[in-house]
PDB file of C-alpha atoms in Angstrom:
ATOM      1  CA  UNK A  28     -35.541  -7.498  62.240  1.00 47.00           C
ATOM      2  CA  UNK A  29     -32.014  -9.262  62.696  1.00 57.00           C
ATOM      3  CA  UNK A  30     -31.583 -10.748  65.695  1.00 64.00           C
ATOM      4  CA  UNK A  31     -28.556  -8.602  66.923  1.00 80.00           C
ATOM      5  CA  UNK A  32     -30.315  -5.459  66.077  1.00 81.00           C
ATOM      6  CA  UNK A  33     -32.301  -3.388  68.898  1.00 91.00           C
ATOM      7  CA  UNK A  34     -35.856  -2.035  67.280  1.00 91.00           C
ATOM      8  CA  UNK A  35     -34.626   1.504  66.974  1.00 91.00           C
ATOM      9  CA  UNK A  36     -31.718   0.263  64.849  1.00 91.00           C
ATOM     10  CA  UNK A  37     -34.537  -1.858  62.688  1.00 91.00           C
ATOM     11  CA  UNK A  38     -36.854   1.096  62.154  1.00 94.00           C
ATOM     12  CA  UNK A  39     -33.426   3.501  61.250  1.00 93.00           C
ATOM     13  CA  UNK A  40     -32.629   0.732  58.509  1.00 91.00           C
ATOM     14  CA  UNK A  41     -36.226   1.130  57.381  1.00 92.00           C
ATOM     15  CA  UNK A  42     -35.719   5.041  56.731  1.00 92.00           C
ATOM     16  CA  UNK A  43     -33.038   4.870  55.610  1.00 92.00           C
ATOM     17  CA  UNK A  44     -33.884   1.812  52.598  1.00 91.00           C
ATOM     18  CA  UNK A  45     -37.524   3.870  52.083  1.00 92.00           C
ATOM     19  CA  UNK A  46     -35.288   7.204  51.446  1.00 91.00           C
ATOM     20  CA  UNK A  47     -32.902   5.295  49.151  1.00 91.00           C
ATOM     21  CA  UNK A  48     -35.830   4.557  46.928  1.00 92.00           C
ATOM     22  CA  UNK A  49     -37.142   8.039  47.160  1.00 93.00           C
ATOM     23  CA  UNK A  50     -33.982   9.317  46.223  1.00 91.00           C
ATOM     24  CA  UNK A  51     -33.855   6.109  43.260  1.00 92.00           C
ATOM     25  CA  UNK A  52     -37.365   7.695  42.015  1.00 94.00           C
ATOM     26  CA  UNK A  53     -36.104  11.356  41.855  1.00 93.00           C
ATOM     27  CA  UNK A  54     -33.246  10.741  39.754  1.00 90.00           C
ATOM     28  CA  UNK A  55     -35.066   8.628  37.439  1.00 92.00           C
ATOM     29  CA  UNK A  56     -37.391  11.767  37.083  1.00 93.00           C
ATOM     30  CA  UNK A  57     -34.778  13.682  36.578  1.00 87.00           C
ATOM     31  CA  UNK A  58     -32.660  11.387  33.967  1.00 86.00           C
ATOM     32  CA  UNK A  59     -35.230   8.767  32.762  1.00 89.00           C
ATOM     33  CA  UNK A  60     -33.066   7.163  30.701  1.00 89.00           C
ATOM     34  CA  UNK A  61     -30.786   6.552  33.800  1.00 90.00           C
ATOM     35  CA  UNK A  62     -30.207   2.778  34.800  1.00 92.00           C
ATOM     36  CA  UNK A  63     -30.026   1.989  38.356  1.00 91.00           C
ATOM     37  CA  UNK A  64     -27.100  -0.326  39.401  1.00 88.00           C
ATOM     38  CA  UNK A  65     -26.772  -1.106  43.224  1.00 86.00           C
ATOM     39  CA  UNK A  66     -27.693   1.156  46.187  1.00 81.00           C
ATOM     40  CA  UNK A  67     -28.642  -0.292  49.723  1.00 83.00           C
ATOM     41  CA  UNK A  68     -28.844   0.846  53.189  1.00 86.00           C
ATOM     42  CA  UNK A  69     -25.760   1.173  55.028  1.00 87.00           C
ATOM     43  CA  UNK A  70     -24.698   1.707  58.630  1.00 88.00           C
ATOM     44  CA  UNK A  71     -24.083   5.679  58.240  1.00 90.00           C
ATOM     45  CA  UNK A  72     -26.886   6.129  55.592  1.00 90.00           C
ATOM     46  CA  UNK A  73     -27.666   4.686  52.002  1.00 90.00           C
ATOM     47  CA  UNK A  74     -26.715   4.917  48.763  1.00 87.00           C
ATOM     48  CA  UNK A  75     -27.393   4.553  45.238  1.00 88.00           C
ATOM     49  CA  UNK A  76     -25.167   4.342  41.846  1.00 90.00           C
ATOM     50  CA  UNK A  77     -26.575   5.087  38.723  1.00 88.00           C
ATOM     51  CA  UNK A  78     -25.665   4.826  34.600  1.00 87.00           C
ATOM     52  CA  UNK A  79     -26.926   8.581  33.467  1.00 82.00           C
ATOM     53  CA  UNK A  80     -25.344   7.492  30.263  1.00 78.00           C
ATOM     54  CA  UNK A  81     -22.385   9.655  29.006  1.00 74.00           C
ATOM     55  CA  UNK A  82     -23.301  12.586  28.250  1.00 76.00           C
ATOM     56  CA  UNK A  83     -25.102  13.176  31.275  1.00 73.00           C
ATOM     57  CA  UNK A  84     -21.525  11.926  33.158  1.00 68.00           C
ATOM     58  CA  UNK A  85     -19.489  14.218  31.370  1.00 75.00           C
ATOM     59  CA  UNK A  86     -21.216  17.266  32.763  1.00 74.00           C
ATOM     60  CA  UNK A  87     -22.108  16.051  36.073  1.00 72.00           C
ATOM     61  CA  UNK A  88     -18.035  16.042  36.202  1.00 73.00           C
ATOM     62  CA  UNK A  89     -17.522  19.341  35.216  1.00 72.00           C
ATOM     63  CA  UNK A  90     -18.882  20.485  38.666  1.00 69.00           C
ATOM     64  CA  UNK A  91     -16.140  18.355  40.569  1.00 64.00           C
ATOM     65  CA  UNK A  92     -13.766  19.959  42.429  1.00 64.00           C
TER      66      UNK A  92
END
């Protein structure tokens, strides 16, 4: 635990980096040919960027609005 954080704020950062690899394992379930490229904790949650190659990225942005 960092110094300047209070043990609730420790165990949140915790969750939250457990649920980032959760989320990590899905996708690679999902796409395993996907390559994972950065995704820590942050402050209001975490996050994860992945390669899913191009095909895969071409129809994940036919959904966007």
């Amino acid at each position: 635990m960092a110094a300047n954080q209070s043990p609730e704020q420790d165990q949140l950062y915790k969750i939250r980096h457990s649920a980032a690899h959760v989320m990590a394992q899905a996708v690679l379930e999902l796409y395993p040919e996907a390559k994972i490229a950065i995704g820590p904790p942050i402050d209001t949650g975490f996050y994860y960027d992945f390669d899913l190659g191009r095909d895969e990225n071409d129809k994940l942005r036919s959904f966007s609005p």
